[in-house]
Structure formats: structure tokens, C-alpha cells
Amino acid sequence: MAQECFKKPGDRKGGNQVVERCNGQVDRTEGGGGHGYADFEAKRSRGASGYHKATGAKNKALENLEDCMKSLMITQMRESPMIVVEEGIMTLLQKCLASSSKGGSFVVVEGNLEHYESKKEVDVGWGCGWRNLEMLASYLISEDPEVREVLFGGAGYVPDIPALQQWLEIAWAKGFDVPGGEYFDWKIKGTNKWIGTTEGAALLRSFGVRARIVDFQATGGKREPPSELRSKTGTEEGHSRQQIEDKDKESVNKESEKGSPSDRDGSEASEPRRTAADNGTLDQACIVCGEHKLHDPEFRRDAQDSDMCPHCMKRLQDSGNTAKENLSNAKETQITGRHRHGWDNKTGGDGHEMGQITVKHQQLVEWVWTYFMTENVESRLSKSLHLSQRSPLYFQHRGHSQTVVGIERRKVSTSPDSEEVNLLVLDPSEKSFDIVESLRKDRGWEGLVKRGLQTLKQTEYQLCYCDRGVAKGEELENLKILTSKSYTY
């Protein structure tokens, strides 16, 4: 493993910067300021001798940074997925969607990507952001030849978390997302600090990848106390994370003994639990309340084509879910510390929330649908299935993140004016084996992959996506300043 390439800035007021060689020697240069290590120009004129001195120090520091990058390209380790999916995980998902008997329309990522799960005793409890970055990177390496040539030094594979941490520090040193470097005190290698979409975007941008950030913030809704909610990355009241993990593991083992893939809880409290019945059908609970079984005589007639019971469907209609929001009111803002949802100083990064709200993020799902449908082709498997050429979405909220690979929309029989919406996600907190086997058997995969609109209970969500190609020159320089397109509703 390569040594640290640099340290955080020393005297910020004086503009002094400290850059450490890979062999441990330290160079101190002047300048820098708010533009990062790449900008070492003096803040005021110091004469010819001062100019040449500053220029020489700048060149020396850049040489050290280049040496560190070359060293990392040699020492970085490959991150291998837990299970090799020869047919491709997206191909499996597309087949399951095409054979769906519930109707509706789907749009999913056409290209290939890997699922990276958080590993016990490695990154469980803090590594979801890194895992989603790995998933997005695996797509870029597979589907964009221009990006593959430059990403991670042209390695052609996804590095492990320690290497990614070093690449992020190098991105900061190059001047990409300087506020982010300051937020993390310029140090993330060897730590368990959470990251979010902003850090992922900064790392990718340092290679010229056109990573973009989009923010969604709900200002209304009724807040629920955290004791009534459960998140995979948080803790239940009176239970430690280890107790929750043990309970989930016990549940998985019980399902495995029945000979079917496990359908564990989703990342939100309202995710339904589905179990295999004796007759081979699914004993499915309402996707919202999780209480009313849809096979019960009381609900069968009204909800036979729905994942929601009539009670929850009525609440959905009353909330104005069917009204399409205007997506033209976004504003571009520079990203600062308050936009960073991955690592929270108040919560300590343990995923424990201060409460969630009962708001419907209809504008968010409208944006996701439009995003994937912008560049799509109709699948040969089904007319209702569309394949998108857009990148997956790194989907972040405070406490957890997932990778969105598609979206489902379908009308429901209880009301012709209403529809159900499900994000299709790859969650690093799910086991790769469970996802792949459930997709191969076309049974139980909905509980692992689908996330309904009703599960979006956070006030803020942040997305990162990547446009094709590699930025150079002035465009690359402009990528150093992270901005986001923000929607408030």
C-alpha cells in the first residue's frame, strides 16, 4: 500500500500548503488558497524572485502528486464482487421485468454493472457510499470506453475502498471540491468515515468524468419520531446494530431452510416482507403499511393488481400523488458542507435519524423517470420494457445510499387516476447472492430490488449521475467547483 501523498494544508491564513512525497518527505509551498493544491500563485505580487520561487514550488508539488498517482496505480487492489454473474445482473432483472404479470411500464439501465455488497468486518455500517461508487464505476468502465481509458489510471477495473480513499484525497489535492476536502479535514484514507454523492462526484471528476449532482428537498409533511422507524443503517430503539444484524441473519437462515431466497426488510420501515407459501404463490403484504395481506378476502377484489391495500391507496390519492410536478424550477447552487448527506457530524455517521416525514417525493420520481427515458430503446423482450443508455444513479439520503438502475410505473385497478411507482435499486446492504438467486428463479426479487414511493420518508435526497465522455481543458477546470441542480417542493 502506498504511503500518504500529502497532508492537509498547514497555515490556511498564510496560504501555506503541505504536500508530502510518497517516500515521506514533505514539501511546503506557498499559495493555494481556495483553489486547492493545483493553484499555487501568490496572492500578491512579490517581485520577479518571488514569482520564480512560487512557480518552482508549484511545479515541484505537482511532480510529487504525479509520483503519488503512479505509485497508487501500481499498488491499488482490485475489488471483486462477491458473486460472478456470467449472464449479467441487469440482464437477469430485465427478464424478470419483462415476464411481470402485473403490467405497467419499466425503464432500466441497459448496460452492465456489478453489485458490490458491504462486507462484514470490512465496511458494514459505514461503507455504503463507497460501494455505490464502485457500482457506478463498474458501469462506466464497462460501457464508456473513453472513461475506461482514464479512470483509476486506466486500470480497467474497480479498486477496493482503501485505494478509492487515496484517489479521493488526490482529487482534493488537485483542487476538486476543496470545500469537501476542508469538510473532511483533508484526511479520509484509513478511516471509517461515510461519504456521499458529493465525494463520489469529486473523485470521478478528477479523472474528467462528467459527474453531476441533483438535490431534492421537501419542505412540508408531518414528521415522525425516529423510535417508530427502522432503517437498515440505523438502529432500533433499545437494540444495537449488531443485534439487528443478528436478527436479520437469523431471518435469512430461516428462509434458506425453506428452500427459497431470503426476502429481507428493505432499507425503509415500510418495505414489505414476502414469503413463499405452500402453494408456491407469494403471501404478500401491503407495500405501505405492511399489515394487510393482499390475499385476504377483504382486499383481494380491490387490490389484486396492486401492491397497496385500499386504505393506503386512499391516502395516496388524497396526498395528490398523481399530480405531475413542474421540473423547470430547479436552481444551480454551489455545494457546501450542508449539502453533504453521507457523513453527519451530529449523528456521528451511524445512520441514526432525527426523524422522517410523511411526504411524497413525486417530483423526484418524475425526474428519475424523465432521466432514464431521455435516451432509451424498446426492449425485444417486452413492449412495456425500455432500456436506457443513461448511467445508474447514485442515490443518497442522510444515513444510507443505494444505486438506482431503473423505475416502474403502473396504473392500479382501485383508481384509474392513480399509479404506483417503484424505484429499482441495487442496495449494498443486500447480499449479492440473495439478489442474483432471486432474479434467476424469478421469485422474491421484488422485495430486494423495488423501493416504492411510500418508502421515501427523508426530507432530502441527492443523486449523482454521469454523462458520457471525458472533460478536458477549460471544461475539466470548471468541474473542480461542485454545483448541484436543486429542486424544492
Tab-separated table of C-alpha atoms in Angstrom:
chain	number	residue	atom	x	y	z
A	1	MET	CA	0.000	0.000	0.000
A	2	ALA	CA	1.363	3.401	-0.965
A	3	GLN	CA	2.119	5.926	1.723
A	4	GLU	CA	0.235	9.181	2.033
A	5	CYS	CA	0.807	11.500	-0.880
A	6	PHE	CA	0.125	14.678	1.070
A	7	LYS	CA	-1.181	16.174	4.242
A	8	LYS	CA	-3.847	18.770	4.881
A	9	PRO	CA	-2.951	22.447	4.471
A	10	GLY	CA	-0.931	23.815	7.347
A	11	ASP	CA	-1.439	27.529	7.890
A	12	ARG	CA	-4.584	28.365	5.923
A	13	LYS	CA	-4.397	32.078	6.699
A	14	GLY	CA	-0.907	32.365	5.312
A	15	GLY	CA	-1.772	30.278	2.276
A	16	ASN	CA	0.857	27.666	3.129
A	17	GLN	CA	0.298	24.199	1.683
A	18	VAL	CA	1.966	20.982	2.755
A	19	VAL	CA	2.449	18.257	0.170
A	20	GLU	CA	4.064	15.023	1.292
A	21	ARG	CA	6.039	12.866	-1.089
A	22	CYS	CA	5.241	9.166	-1.402
A	23	ASN	CA	8.578	8.465	0.293
A	24	GLY	CA	7.567	10.526	3.301
A	25	GLN	CA	9.460	13.756	2.507
A	26	VAL	CA	7.469	16.936	2.847
A	27	ASP	CA	7.479	19.981	0.622
A	28	ARG	CA	5.946	23.252	1.767
A	29	THR	CA	4.712	25.630	-0.897
A	30	GLU	CA	3.016	28.995	-0.830
A	31	GLY	CA	-0.274	29.937	-2.416
A	32	GLY	CA	-3.155	27.544	-2.856
A	33	GLY	CA	-5.875	29.455	-1.137
A	34	GLY	CA	-9.379	28.369	-2.029
A	35	HIS	CA	-8.457	26.692	-5.311
A	36	GLY	CA	-6.615	23.699	-3.875
A	37	TYR	CA	-3.124	22.379	-4.396
A	38	ALA	CA	-3.175	22.914	-8.143
A	39	ASP	CA	-3.228	26.696	-7.739
A	40	PHE	CA	-0.020	27.954	-6.139
A	41	GLU	CA	0.049	31.503	-7.467
A	42	ALA	CA	0.972	34.178	-4.935
A	43	LYS	CA	-1.915	36.246	-3.603
A	44	ARG	CA	0.019	39.448	-4.172
A	45	SER	CA	2.978	40.467	-6.302
A	46	ARG	CA	6.321	39.636	-4.700
A	47	GLY	CA	8.651	40.670	-7.482
A	48	ALA	CA	10.492	38.533	-10.038
A	49	SER	CA	12.348	36.412	-7.486
A	50	GLY	CA	9.158	35.696	-5.565
A	51	TYR	CA	7.350	34.752	-8.759
A	52	HIS	CA	10.008	32.270	-9.852
A	53	LYS	CA	10.155	30.818	-6.342
A	54	ALA	CA	6.395	30.263	-6.269
A	55	THR	CA	6.403	28.775	-9.773
A	56	GLY	CA	9.208	26.382	-8.874
A	57	ALA	CA	7.414	25.277	-5.718
A	58	LYS	CA	4.235	24.701	-7.718
A	59	ASN	CA	5.989	22.528	-10.278
A	60	LYS	CA	7.725	20.544	-7.546
A	61	ALA	CA	4.459	19.878	-5.732
A	62	LEU	CA	2.770	18.772	-8.954
A	63	GLU	CA	5.646	16.388	-9.664
A	64	ASN	CA	5.164	14.861	-6.215
A	65	LEU	CA	1.455	14.435	-6.901
A	66	GLU	CA	2.181	12.709	-10.202
A	67	ASP	CA	4.583	10.349	-8.427
A	68	CYS	CA	1.902	9.501	-5.871
A	69	MET	CA	-0.623	8.743	-8.612
A	70	LYS	CA	1.825	6.458	-10.418
A	71	SER	CA	2.567	4.646	-7.152
A	72	LEU	CA	-1.139	4.162	-6.446
A	73	MET	CA	-1.752	2.777	-9.942
A	74	ILE	CA	0.797	0.064	-9.161
A	75	THR	CA	-0.324	-0.768	-5.623
A	76	GLN	CA	-4.130	-0.449	-5.843
A	77	MET	CA	-6.032	-3.684	-5.315
A	78	ARG	CA	-8.987	-4.873	-7.377
A	79	GLU	CA	-12.414	-5.071	-5.706
A	80	SER	CA	-14.040	-8.321	-6.770
A	81	PRO	CA	-17.821	-8.772	-6.422
A	82	MET	CA	-18.998	-11.457	-4.002
A	83	ILE	CA	-20.561	-13.479	-6.813
A	84	VAL	CA	-19.714	-13.659	-10.511
A	85	VAL	CA	-22.848	-13.222	-12.633
A	86	GLU	CA	-21.955	-14.564	-16.057
A	87	GLU	CA	-25.263	-13.537	-17.625
A	88	GLY	CA	-25.123	-10.058	-16.053
A	89	ILE	CA	-27.262	-8.827	-13.191
A	90	MET	CA	-29.078	-6.300	-15.398
A	91	THR	CA	-29.918	-8.997	-17.937
A	92	LEU	CA	-31.499	-11.050	-15.148
A	93	LEU	CA	-33.512	-8.059	-13.931
A	94	GLN	CA	-34.702	-7.233	-17.441
A	95	LYS	CA	-36.007	-10.787	-17.918
A	96	CYS	CA	-37.914	-10.656	-14.632
A	97	LEU	CA	-39.468	-7.301	-15.500
A	98	ALA	CA	-40.428	-8.481	-18.979
A	99	SER	CA	-42.231	-11.514	-17.535
A	100	SER	CA	-44.097	-9.481	-14.908
A	101	SER	CA	-47.818	-10.286	-14.892
A	102	LYS	CA	-48.841	-7.024	-13.223
A	103	GLY	CA	-48.459	-4.860	-16.295
A	104	GLY	CA	-47.108	-1.339	-16.179
A	105	SER	CA	-44.087	0.261	-17.779
A	106	PHE	CA	-40.442	-0.146	-16.877
A	107	VAL	CA	-37.253	1.596	-17.872
A	108	VAL	CA	-33.925	0.195	-16.705
A	109	VAL	CA	-30.237	0.660	-17.390
A	110	GLU	CA	-29.246	-1.299	-20.486
A	111	GLY	CA	-25.534	-1.581	-19.750
A	112	ASN	CA	-23.773	-3.931	-17.390
A	113	LEU	CA	-22.674	-3.206	-13.827
A	114	GLU	CA	-21.666	-5.201	-10.767
A	115	HIS	CA	-23.344	-5.359	-7.371
A	116	TYR	CA	-20.950	-4.653	-4.507
A	117	GLU	CA	-22.230	-5.541	-1.054
A	118	SER	CA	-20.921	-4.240	2.250
A	119	LYS	CA	-18.735	-6.909	3.807
A	120	LYS	CA	-18.795	-7.960	7.435
A	121	GLU	CA	-15.683	-6.888	9.361
A	122	VAL	CA	-14.705	-4.677	6.411
A	123	ASP	CA	-17.233	-1.884	5.880
A	124	VAL	CA	-20.639	-2.892	7.288
A	125	GLY	CA	-22.224	0.159	8.887
A	126	TRP	CA	-20.198	2.802	7.040
A	127	GLY	CA	-19.210	1.658	3.549
A	128	CYS	CA	-22.442	2.008	1.566
A	129	GLY	CA	-21.250	5.198	-0.134
A	130	TRP	CA	-18.039	3.553	-1.300
A	131	ARG	CA	-19.976	0.506	-2.548
A	132	ASN	CA	-22.349	2.629	-4.609
A	133	LEU	CA	-19.367	4.482	-6.041
A	134	GLU	CA	-17.936	1.092	-7.029
A	135	MET	CA	-21.216	0.136	-8.736
A	136	LEU	CA	-21.296	3.379	-10.702
A	137	ALA	CA	-17.622	2.990	-11.618
A	138	SER	CA	-18.198	-0.587	-12.789
A	139	TYR	CA	-20.839	0.696	-15.196
A	140	LEU	CA	-18.565	3.439	-16.542
A	141	ILE	CA	-15.695	1.008	-17.071
A	142	SER	CA	-17.984	-1.448	-18.850
A	143	GLU	CA	-19.971	0.951	-21.017
A	144	ASP	CA	-17.851	4.049	-21.726
A	145	PRO	CA	-14.531	3.248	-23.487
A	146	GLU	CA	-13.322	6.844	-23.207
A	147	VAL	CA	-13.793	6.827	-19.434
A	148	ARG	CA	-12.280	3.355	-19.099
A	149	GLU	CA	-9.031	4.671	-20.585
A	150	VAL	CA	-8.547	7.232	-17.803
A	151	LEU	CA	-10.491	6.077	-14.727
A	152	PHE	CA	-8.211	4.923	-11.897
A	153	GLY	CA	-5.206	5.432	-14.130
A	154	GLY	CA	-6.671	3.290	-16.904
A	155	ALA	CA	-6.626	0.195	-14.685
A	156	GLY	CA	-9.731	-1.229	-16.357
A	157	TYR	CA	-11.157	-2.455	-13.049
A	158	VAL	CA	-12.759	-1.113	-9.867
A	159	PRO	CA	-10.282	-0.659	-6.970
A	160	ASP	CA	-11.031	-1.518	-3.351
A	161	ILE	CA	-12.077	1.014	-0.715
A	162	PRO	CA	-8.548	1.834	0.578
A	163	ALA	CA	-7.474	2.735	-2.955
A	164	LEU	CA	-10.638	4.764	-3.541
A	165	GLN	CA	-9.925	6.683	-0.350
A	166	GLN	CA	-6.499	7.609	-1.715
A	167	TRP	CA	-7.951	8.623	-5.072
A	168	LEU	CA	-10.369	10.927	-3.251
A	169	GLU	CA	-7.533	12.571	-1.333
A	170	ILE	CA	-5.686	13.054	-4.633
A	171	ALA	CA	-8.818	14.636	-6.120
A	172	TRP	CA	-8.878	17.134	-3.264
A	173	ALA	CA	-5.163	17.797	-3.782
A	174	LYS	CA	-5.826	18.577	-7.434
A	175	GLY	CA	-8.387	21.161	-6.374
A	176	PHE	CA	-11.581	19.206	-6.972
A	177	ASP	CA	-14.209	20.056	-4.347
A	178	VAL	CA	-11.956	21.985	-1.979
A	179	PRO	CA	-14.890	22.578	0.439
A	180	GLY	CA	-15.185	18.798	0.626
A	181	GLY	CA	-11.530	18.433	1.499
A	182	GLU	CA	-11.932	21.024	4.235
A	183	TYR	CA	-15.101	19.305	5.484
A	184	PHE	CA	-13.181	16.055	5.983
A	185	ASP	CA	-10.055	17.846	7.221
A	186	TRP	CA	-8.271	16.589	4.070
A	187	LYS	CA	-7.969	13.084	5.508
A	188	ILE	CA	-10.059	10.024	4.699
A	189	LYS	CA	-7.597	7.221	3.959
A	190	GLY	CA	-7.666	4.509	6.622
A	191	THR	CA	-10.830	5.869	8.268
A	192	ASN	CA	-14.422	4.633	8.531
A	193	LYS	CA	-15.868	7.981	7.505
A	194	TRP	CA	-19.020	7.890	5.445
A	195	ILE	CA	-19.060	9.553	2.049
A	196	GLY	CA	-21.908	10.681	-0.152
A	197	THR	CA	-22.635	11.645	-3.720
A	198	THR	CA	-20.512	14.802	-3.496
A	199	GLU	CA	-17.347	12.878	-2.639
A	200	GLY	CA	-18.108	10.336	-5.357
A	201	ALA	CA	-18.583	13.133	-7.885
A	202	ALA	CA	-15.332	14.837	-6.853
A	203	LEU	CA	-13.364	11.608	-7.248
A	204	LEU	CA	-14.851	10.860	-10.676
A	205	ARG	CA	-14.468	14.455	-11.859
A	206	SER	CA	-10.752	14.371	-11.072
A	207	PHE	CA	-10.443	11.910	-13.982
A	208	GLY	CA	-12.549	14.109	-16.262
A	209	VAL	CA	-15.774	12.157	-15.761
A	210	ARG	CA	-18.800	14.421	-16.194
A	211	ALA	CA	-20.406	13.621	-12.841
A	212	ARG	CA	-23.481	15.734	-11.996
A	213	ILE	CA	-25.346	16.332	-8.722
A	214	VAL	CA	-29.095	16.845	-8.265
A	215	ASP	CA	-30.775	17.753	-4.954
A	216	PHE	CA	-34.392	17.239	-3.909
A	217	GLN	CA	-35.773	18.794	-0.733
A	218	ALA	CA	-39.284	18.520	0.687
A	219	THR	CA	-40.305	21.420	2.894
A	220	GLY	CA	-43.694	20.096	4.047
A	221	GLY	CA	-45.044	16.951	5.635
A	222	LYS	CA	-45.622	15.541	9.082
A	223	ARG	CA	-42.502	14.476	10.971
A	224	GLU	CA	-42.485	11.063	12.625
A	225	PRO	CA	-40.416	10.253	15.728
A	226	PRO	CA	-37.361	8.098	14.989
A	227	SER	CA	-38.461	5.478	17.540
A	228	GLU	CA	-41.272	4.483	15.156
A	229	LEU	CA	-38.952	3.971	12.216
A	230	ARG	CA	-36.305	1.499	11.250
A	231	SER	CA	-33.518	1.778	8.725
A	232	LYS	CA	-31.022	-0.874	7.822
A	233	THR	CA	-28.197	1.542	8.507
A	234	GLY	CA	-29.641	2.881	11.728
A	235	THR	CA	-30.671	1.262	14.988
A	236	GLU	CA	-33.974	0.296	16.517
A	237	GLU	CA	-34.871	1.781	19.869
A	238	GLY	CA	-33.356	-0.428	22.547
A	239	HIS	CA	-31.325	-2.513	20.112
A	240	SER	CA	-27.741	-2.234	18.923
A	241	ARG	CA	-26.763	-2.529	15.259
A	242	GLN	CA	-25.175	-5.918	15.975
A	243	GLN	CA	-28.451	-7.203	17.464
A	244	ILE	CA	-30.313	-6.039	14.376
A	245	GLU	CA	-27.767	-7.701	12.083
A	246	ASP	CA	-28.029	-10.932	14.078
A	247	LYS	CA	-31.815	-10.801	13.816
A	248	ASP	CA	-31.646	-10.233	10.057
A	249	LYS	CA	-29.163	-13.098	9.709
A	250	GLU	CA	-31.465	-15.403	11.691
A	251	SER	CA	-34.352	-14.444	9.418
A	252	VAL	CA	-32.268	-15.157	6.316
A	253	ASN	CA	-31.253	-18.569	7.656
A	254	LYS	CA	-34.886	-19.497	8.352
A	255	GLU	CA	-35.889	-18.558	4.820
A	256	SER	CA	-32.976	-20.536	3.378
A	257	GLU	CA	-34.140	-23.657	5.235
A	258	LYS	CA	-37.450	-23.388	3.374
A	259	GLY	CA	-35.605	-23.653	0.076
A	260	SER	CA	-36.305	-20.137	-1.157
A	261	PRO	CA	-34.235	-16.978	-1.429
A	262	SER	CA	-34.486	-14.679	1.555
A	263	ASP	CA	-36.699	-11.625	1.291
A	264	ARG	CA	-35.315	-9.389	3.965
A	265	ASP	CA	-36.619	-5.996	5.003
A	266	GLY	CA	-35.783	-3.170	2.651
A	267	SER	CA	-33.858	-0.092	3.642
A	268	GLU	CA	-37.009	1.577	4.943
A	269	ALA	CA	-39.597	0.582	7.532
A	270	SER	CA	-42.463	0.240	5.073
A	271	GLU	CA	-40.760	-2.239	2.739
A	272	PRO	CA	-42.978	-5.372	2.506
A	273	ARG	CA	-41.978	-8.852	3.608
A	274	ARG	CA	-42.799	-11.601	1.155
A	275	THR	CA	-42.573	-15.294	1.970
A	276	ALA	CA	-43.091	-18.385	-0.151
A	277	ALA	CA	-46.442	-20.025	0.553
A	278	ASP	CA	-47.052	-23.768	0.403
A	279	ASN	CA	-48.853	-23.483	-2.922
A	280	GLY	CA	-45.933	-21.634	-4.498
A	281	THR	CA	-47.597	-18.195	-4.522
A	282	LEU	CA	-46.487	-15.102	-2.667
A	283	ASP	CA	-48.119	-14.231	0.639
A	284	GLN	CA	-47.737	-10.523	0.011
A	285	ALA	CA	-48.277	-7.712	2.500
A	286	CYS	CA	-49.254	-4.159	1.641
A	287	ILE	CA	-46.160	-2.308	0.487
A	288	VAL	CA	-47.052	0.715	2.651
A	289	CYS	CA	-48.462	-0.450	5.983
A	290	GLY	CA	-47.084	-4.000	5.890
A	291	GLU	CA	-50.125	-5.148	7.864
A	292	HIS	CA	-52.916	-6.120	5.478
A	293	LYS	CA	-52.206	-9.261	3.457
A	294	LEU	CA	-53.327	-8.755	-0.126
A	295	HIS	CA	-54.597	-12.332	-0.410
A	296	ASP	CA	-57.161	-11.766	2.367
A	297	PRO	CA	-60.778	-11.871	1.092
A	298	GLU	CA	-61.315	-8.310	2.318
A	299	PHE	CA	-58.707	-6.917	-0.062
A	300	ARG	CA	-58.439	-9.438	-2.900
A	301	ARG	CA	-61.104	-7.911	-5.144
A	302	ASP	CA	-59.881	-4.326	-4.846
A	303	ALA	CA	-56.137	-4.886	-4.753
A	304	GLN	CA	-55.485	-7.903	-6.942
A	305	ASP	CA	-53.297	-5.838	-9.274
A	306	SER	CA	-51.822	-3.598	-6.590
A	307	ASP	CA	-49.053	-3.729	-4.011
A	308	MET	CA	-51.145	-1.495	-1.739
A	309	CYS	CA	-54.277	-2.195	0.277
A	310	PRO	CA	-57.317	0.088	-0.315
A	311	HIS	CA	-56.697	2.019	2.912
A	312	CYS	CA	-53.185	3.037	1.860
A	313	MET	CA	-54.279	3.638	-1.720
A	314	LYS	CA	-56.877	6.126	-0.477
A	315	ARG	CA	-54.212	8.006	1.473
A	316	LEU	CA	-52.034	8.015	-1.641
A	317	GLN	CA	-54.813	9.589	-3.700
A	318	ASP	CA	-55.547	12.195	-1.036
A	319	SER	CA	-51.879	13.212	-0.941
A	320	GLY	CA	-52.035	14.371	-4.537
A	321	ASN	CA	-49.575	11.740	-5.730
A	322	THR	CA	-50.932	11.788	-9.265
A	323	ALA	CA	-50.189	15.470	-9.862
A	324	LYS	CA	-47.090	15.855	-12.018
A	325	GLU	CA	-44.745	18.485	-10.631
A	326	ASN	CA	-43.122	21.157	-12.737
A	327	LEU	CA	-39.451	20.219	-13.207
A	328	SER	CA	-38.391	23.584	-14.611
A	329	ASN	CA	-37.952	25.370	-11.280
A	330	ALA	CA	-34.504	23.997	-10.455
A	331	LYS	CA	-31.722	26.332	-9.412
A	332	GLU	CA	-27.966	25.806	-9.683
A	333	THR	CA	-26.069	26.203	-6.405
A	334	GLN	CA	-22.510	25.558	-5.285
A	335	ILE	CA	-22.193	22.608	-2.927
A	336	THR	CA	-21.020	23.391	0.593
A	337	GLY	CA	-20.825	21.407	3.819
A	338	ARG	CA	-24.556	21.469	4.462
A	339	HIS	CA	-25.223	19.582	1.216
A	340	ARG	CA	-23.229	16.544	2.330
A	341	HIS	CA	-25.633	13.792	3.341
A	342	GLY	CA	-23.211	10.886	3.697
A	343	TRP	CA	-21.325	11.830	6.861
A	344	ASP	CA	-23.136	13.822	9.509
A	345	ASN	CA	-21.285	15.306	12.452
A	346	LYS	CA	-24.450	15.449	14.549
A	347	THR	CA	-25.258	11.771	14.188
A	348	GLY	CA	-21.677	10.549	14.133
A	349	GLY	CA	-22.328	8.750	10.875
A	350	ASP	CA	-24.186	5.834	12.465
A	351	GLY	CA	-27.298	6.301	10.371
A	352	HIS	CA	-29.487	7.276	13.341
A	353	GLU	CA	-32.016	9.810	12.167
A	354	MET	CA	-33.634	12.754	13.916
A	355	GLY	CA	-36.951	11.712	12.402
A	356	GLN	CA	-38.537	11.347	8.982
A	357	ILE	CA	-41.531	12.915	7.281
A	358	THR	CA	-44.655	11.652	5.584
A	359	VAL	CA	-44.178	13.495	2.298
A	360	LYS	CA	-44.492	12.177	-1.237
A	361	HIS	CA	-41.432	12.924	-3.374
A	362	GLN	CA	-43.415	12.864	-6.612
A	363	GLN	CA	-41.113	15.428	-8.198
A	364	LEU	CA	-38.123	13.183	-7.521
A	365	VAL	CA	-39.638	10.135	-9.218
A	366	GLU	CA	-40.819	12.272	-12.145
A	367	TRP	CA	-37.228	13.419	-12.580
A	368	VAL	CA	-35.904	9.842	-12.390
A	369	TRP	CA	-38.445	8.651	-14.976
A	370	THR	CA	-37.603	11.516	-17.345
A	371	TYR	CA	-33.876	10.958	-16.836
A	372	PHE	CA	-33.927	7.295	-17.849
A	373	MET	CA	-36.469	7.789	-20.661
A	374	THR	CA	-34.436	10.567	-22.313
A	375	GLU	CA	-32.208	8.034	-24.075
A	376	ASN	CA	-33.935	4.673	-24.394
A	377	VAL	CA	-34.823	1.889	-26.785
A	378	GLU	CA	-37.680	-0.577	-26.586
A	379	SER	CA	-36.611	-3.991	-25.359
A	380	ARG	CA	-37.091	-7.016	-27.589
A	381	LEU	CA	-38.327	-8.896	-24.518
A	382	SER	CA	-41.422	-6.752	-23.948
A	383	LYS	CA	-43.068	-3.612	-25.317
A	384	SER	CA	-43.516	-2.350	-21.757
A	385	LEU	CA	-39.781	-2.581	-21.021
A	386	HIS	CA	-37.455	0.202	-22.146
A	387	LEU	CA	-33.666	0.085	-21.952
A	388	SER	CA	-31.888	3.314	-21.073
A	389	GLN	CA	-28.439	4.384	-22.213
A	390	ARG	CA	-28.104	6.686	-19.193
A	391	SER	CA	-25.841	5.845	-16.264
A	392	PRO	CA	-27.198	4.424	-12.987
A	393	LEU	CA	-27.996	6.920	-10.228
A	394	TYR	CA	-26.007	7.061	-7.012
A	395	PHE	CA	-28.976	7.703	-4.682
A	396	GLN	CA	-28.141	9.267	-1.320
A	397	HIS	CA	-30.022	10.320	1.772
A	398	ARG	CA	-28.736	11.050	5.238
A	399	GLY	CA	-27.740	7.682	6.682
A	400	HIS	CA	-27.727	5.396	3.636
A	401	SER	CA	-27.311	5.223	-0.133
A	402	GLN	CA	-28.309	2.870	-2.946
A	403	THR	CA	-27.875	2.630	-6.700
A	404	VAL	CA	-30.980	3.256	-8.805
A	405	VAL	CA	-30.929	1.223	-12.023
A	406	GLY	CA	-34.481	1.861	-13.222
A	407	ILE	CA	-38.056	2.757	-12.379
A	408	GLU	CA	-41.503	1.151	-12.668
A	409	ARG	CA	-44.839	2.897	-13.198
A	410	ARG	CA	-48.229	1.245	-13.496
A	411	LYS	CA	-51.882	2.102	-13.121
A	412	VAL	CA	-53.799	0.437	-10.316
A	413	SER	CA	-57.282	-1.018	-10.523
A	414	THR	CA	-58.610	0.851	-7.496
A	415	SER	CA	-58.441	4.183	-9.308
A	416	PRO	CA	-57.735	4.902	-12.977
A	417	ASP	CA	-56.223	8.233	-11.974
A	418	SER	CA	-53.612	6.745	-9.666
A	419	GLU	CA	-50.437	4.849	-10.297
A	420	GLU	CA	-47.807	3.022	-8.328
A	421	VAL	CA	-44.174	3.972	-8.691
A	422	ASN	CA	-41.206	1.839	-7.671
A	423	LEU	CA	-37.553	2.701	-7.916
A	424	LEU	CA	-35.473	-0.307	-8.967
A	425	VAL	CA	-32.335	-0.344	-6.862
A	426	LEU	CA	-29.209	-2.304	-6.070
A	427	ASP	CA	-28.635	-1.921	-2.339
A	428	PRO	CA	-25.143	-2.583	-0.910
A	429	SER	CA	-26.759	-3.728	2.345
A	430	GLU	CA	-28.362	-6.655	0.498
A	431	LYS	CA	-26.422	-9.844	-0.162
A	432	SER	CA	-25.372	-10.275	-3.781
A	433	PHE	CA	-26.206	-13.984	-3.633
A	434	ASP	CA	-29.770	-13.275	-2.474
A	435	ILE	CA	-30.364	-10.767	-5.271
A	436	VAL	CA	-28.894	-12.917	-8.030
A	437	GLU	CA	-30.591	-16.159	-6.974
A	438	SER	CA	-33.998	-14.499	-6.583
A	439	LEU	CA	-33.650	-12.993	-10.063
A	440	ARG	CA	-32.577	-16.308	-11.554
A	441	LYS	CA	-35.601	-18.040	-10.006
A	442	ASP	CA	-37.886	-15.068	-10.730
A	443	ARG	CA	-39.185	-15.308	-7.191
A	444	GLY	CA	-38.859	-12.933	-4.251
A	445	TRP	CA	-36.726	-10.388	-6.082
A	446	GLU	CA	-39.278	-7.563	-5.725
A	447	GLY	CA	-38.594	-7.237	-2.004
A	448	LEU	CA	-34.870	-6.895	-2.669
A	449	VAL	CA	-34.981	-4.573	-5.673
A	450	LYS	CA	-38.165	-2.465	-5.543
A	451	ARG	CA	-38.486	0.656	-3.393
A	452	GLY	CA	-41.916	2.288	-3.502
A	453	LEU	CA	-42.616	5.991	-3.461
A	454	GLN	CA	-44.032	5.498	0.026
A	455	THR	CA	-40.612	4.442	1.341
A	456	LEU	CA	-39.069	7.833	0.549
A	457	LYS	CA	-39.530	9.332	4.001
A	458	GLN	CA	-36.441	11.538	4.252
A	459	THR	CA	-36.706	15.280	3.725
A	460	GLU	CA	-33.707	15.441	1.387
A	461	TYR	CA	-32.332	13.196	-1.338
A	462	GLN	CA	-29.293	13.686	-3.532
A	463	LEU	CA	-28.472	11.974	-6.827
A	464	CYS	CA	-25.270	11.639	-8.801
A	465	TYR	CA	-25.185	10.618	-12.451
A	466	CYS	CA	-22.547	10.698	-15.182
A	467	ASP	CA	-22.783	11.971	-18.731
A	468	ARG	CA	-20.683	10.169	-21.314
A	469	GLY	CA	-17.198	11.200	-22.343
A	470	VAL	CA	-14.213	12.826	-20.649
A	471	ALA	CA	-13.824	16.549	-19.999
A	472	LYS	CA	-10.586	18.325	-20.915
A	473	GLY	CA	-9.131	21.810	-20.799
A	474	GLU	CA	-11.445	24.535	-19.540
A	475	GLU	CA	-14.331	22.105	-19.039
A	476	LEU	CA	-12.167	19.964	-16.747
A	477	GLU	CA	-11.100	23.050	-14.796
A	478	ASN	CA	-14.744	24.034	-14.322
A	479	LEU	CA	-15.511	20.596	-12.883
A	480	LYS	CA	-13.400	21.445	-9.836
A	481	ILE	CA	-16.263	23.513	-8.439
A	482	LEU	CA	-19.107	21.200	-7.419
A	483	THR	CA	-22.584	22.541	-8.068
A	484	SER	CA	-25.974	20.916	-7.829
A	485	LYS	CA	-29.292	21.430	-9.546
A	486	SER	CA	-31.736	21.813	-6.660
A	487	TYR	CA	-35.493	21.200	-6.511
A	488	THR	CA	-37.526	22.368	-3.517
A	489	TYR	CA	-41.200	21.481	-3.060
